[in-house]
Structure formats: C-alpha cells, structure tokens
C-alpha cells in the first residue's frame, strides 16, 4: 500500500492546547491510530508534526506486517 498525503490526511484528529506545566503549545492525537500523537508550538505546526507521526505509524505497520487501520 502506498502511503501518500491523501492517506496521511484521511485520519481524524484532535488538537488541544497544552498547559504551561506540559510545555505549552498544542497536542495532536489520532484516535484511530493508538499511540499516535505529536505536538507543536502552533496548531499548524502540530498538524505538520502530526502528519509525520502518522506517516511513521503507517510505515511501522507495513514493516511489521500489521494491518493499516
């Protein structure tokens, strides 16, 4: 299966602000991909980092022969 931008951006996500105690910025999480999350200083940066996290998650699934959610 080809991992392209359309696939990476097809997963639903949530973005939430992080408290100052947690370092500030924004967290992004992908509920359909257990353990797949990232963060960034801005929501836009969190989206970019999140796309990288999804790509790595999907590559890892492929590498280990796991089904892609």
PDB file of C-alpha atoms in Angstrom:
ATOM      1  CA  UNK A   1       0.000   0.000   0.000  1.00  0.00           C
ATOM      2  CA  UNK A   2       1.285   3.444  -0.922  1.00  0.00           C
ATOM      3  CA  UNK A   3       1.476   5.912   1.936  1.00  0.00           C
ATOM      4  CA  UNK A   4       0.631   9.242   0.350  1.00  0.00           C
ATOM      5  CA  UNK A   5      -0.609  12.611   1.572  1.00  0.00           C
ATOM      6  CA  UNK A   6      -4.245  11.697   0.956  1.00  0.00           C
ATOM      7  CA  UNK A   7      -3.954   8.643   3.205  1.00  0.00           C
ATOM      8  CA  UNK A   8      -1.983  10.521   5.874  1.00  0.00           C
ATOM      9  CA  UNK A   9      -4.556  13.326   5.982  1.00  0.00           C
ATOM     10  CA  UNK A  10      -7.553  10.973   5.970  1.00  0.00           C
ATOM     11  CA  UNK A  11      -7.334  10.151   9.678  1.00  0.00           C
ATOM     12  CA  UNK A  12      -9.433  12.156  12.144  1.00  0.00           C
ATOM     13  CA  UNK A  13      -7.523  14.026  14.820  1.00  0.00           C
ATOM     14  CA  UNK A  14      -7.966  16.297  17.794  1.00  0.00           C
ATOM     15  CA  UNK A  15      -5.825  19.295  18.654  1.00  0.00           C
ATOM     16  CA  UNK A  16      -5.787  20.740  22.135  1.00  0.00           C
ATOM     17  CA  UNK A  17      -3.706  23.362  23.895  1.00  0.00           C
ATOM     18  CA  UNK A  18      -1.097  22.128  26.339  1.00  0.00           C
ATOM     19  CA  UNK A  19      -0.727  23.757  29.740  1.00  0.00           C
ATOM     20  CA  UNK A  20       2.407  25.675  30.615  1.00  0.00           C
ATOM     21  CA  UNK A  21       3.266  22.841  33.005  1.00  0.00           C
ATOM     22  CA  UNK A  22       3.210  20.479  29.998  1.00  0.00           C
ATOM     23  CA  UNK A  23       5.460  22.780  27.979  1.00  0.00           C
ATOM     24  CA  UNK A  24       2.802  24.864  26.215  1.00  0.00           C
ATOM     25  CA  UNK A  25       1.943  24.647  22.554  1.00  0.00           C
ATOM     26  CA  UNK A  26      -0.586  22.221  21.121  1.00  0.00           C
ATOM     27  CA  UNK A  27      -1.001  18.443  21.163  1.00  0.00           C
ATOM     28  CA  UNK A  28      -2.427  16.473  18.247  1.00  0.00           C
ATOM     29  CA  UNK A  29      -3.815  12.963  18.680  1.00  0.00           C
ATOM     30  CA  UNK A  30      -5.207  10.410  16.231  1.00  0.00           C
ATOM     31  CA  UNK A  31      -7.894   8.249  17.893  1.00  0.00           C
ATOM     32  CA  UNK A  32      -7.905   5.684  15.058  1.00  0.00           C
ATOM     33  CA  UNK A  33      -4.142   5.135  15.462  1.00  0.00           C
ATOM     34  CA  UNK A  34      -3.462   4.068  19.062  1.00  0.00           C
ATOM     35  CA  UNK A  35      -0.409   5.800  20.480  1.00  0.00           C
ATOM     36  CA  UNK A  36      -0.051   8.153  17.526  1.00  0.00           C
ATOM     37  CA  UNK A  37       0.352  11.722  18.726  1.00  0.00           C
ATOM     38  CA  UNK A  38       2.631  14.726  18.412  1.00  0.00           C
ATOM     39  CA  UNK A  39       2.784  18.399  19.310  1.00  0.00           C
ATOM     40  CA  UNK A  40       3.883  21.794  18.096  1.00  0.00           C
ATOM     41  CA  UNK A  41       4.189  25.417  19.130  1.00  0.00           C
ATOM     42  CA  UNK A  42       1.155  26.353  16.987  1.00  0.00           C
ATOM     43  CA  UNK A  43      -1.833  24.348  15.732  1.00  0.00           C
ATOM     44  CA  UNK A  44      -0.317  24.488  12.231  1.00  0.00           C
ATOM     45  CA  UNK A  45       2.993  23.113  13.474  1.00  0.00           C
ATOM     46  CA  UNK A  46       1.164  20.396  15.418  1.00  0.00           C
ATOM     47  CA  UNK A  47      -0.584  19.411  12.148  1.00  0.00           C
ATOM     48  CA  UNK A  48       2.751  19.179  10.333  1.00  0.00           C
ATOM     49  CA  UNK A  49       4.321  17.115  13.106  1.00  0.00           C
ATOM     50  CA  UNK A  50       1.176  15.004  13.306  1.00  0.00           C
ATOM     51  CA  UNK A  51       1.423  14.160   9.602  1.00  0.00           C
ATOM     52  CA  UNK A  52       4.992  12.981  10.194  1.00  0.00           C
ATOM     53  CA  UNK A  53       3.799  10.849  13.121  1.00  0.00           C
ATOM     54  CA  UNK A  54       1.027   9.270  11.020  1.00  0.00           C
ATOM     55  CA  UNK A  55       3.490   8.504   8.228  1.00  0.00           C
ATOM     56  CA  UNK A  56       5.869   6.837  10.695  1.00  0.00           C
ATOM     57  CA  UNK A  57       2.982   4.898  12.271  1.00  0.00           C
ATOM     58  CA  UNK A  58       1.794   3.581   8.906  1.00  0.00           C
ATOM     59  CA  UNK A  59       5.322   2.688   7.788  1.00  0.00           C
ATOM     60  CA  UNK A  60       5.800   0.762  11.018  1.00  0.00           C
ATOM     61  CA  UNK A  61       2.542  -1.149  10.417  1.00  0.00           C
ATOM     62  CA  UNK A  62       3.715  -2.032   6.917  1.00  0.00           C
ATOM     63  CA  UNK A  63       7.186  -3.025   8.108  1.00  0.00           C
ATOM     64  CA  UNK A  64       5.784  -5.427  10.701  1.00  0.00           C
ATOM     65  CA  UNK A  65       3.007  -6.818   8.533  1.00  0.00           C
ATOM     66  CA  UNK A  66       0.250  -5.246  10.643  1.00  0.00           C
ATOM     67  CA  UNK A  67      -2.960  -4.113   9.001  1.00  0.00           C
ATOM     68  CA  UNK A  68      -3.325  -0.401   8.394  1.00  0.00           C
ATOM     69  CA  UNK A  69      -6.309   0.983  10.303  1.00  0.00           C
TER      70      UNK A  69
END
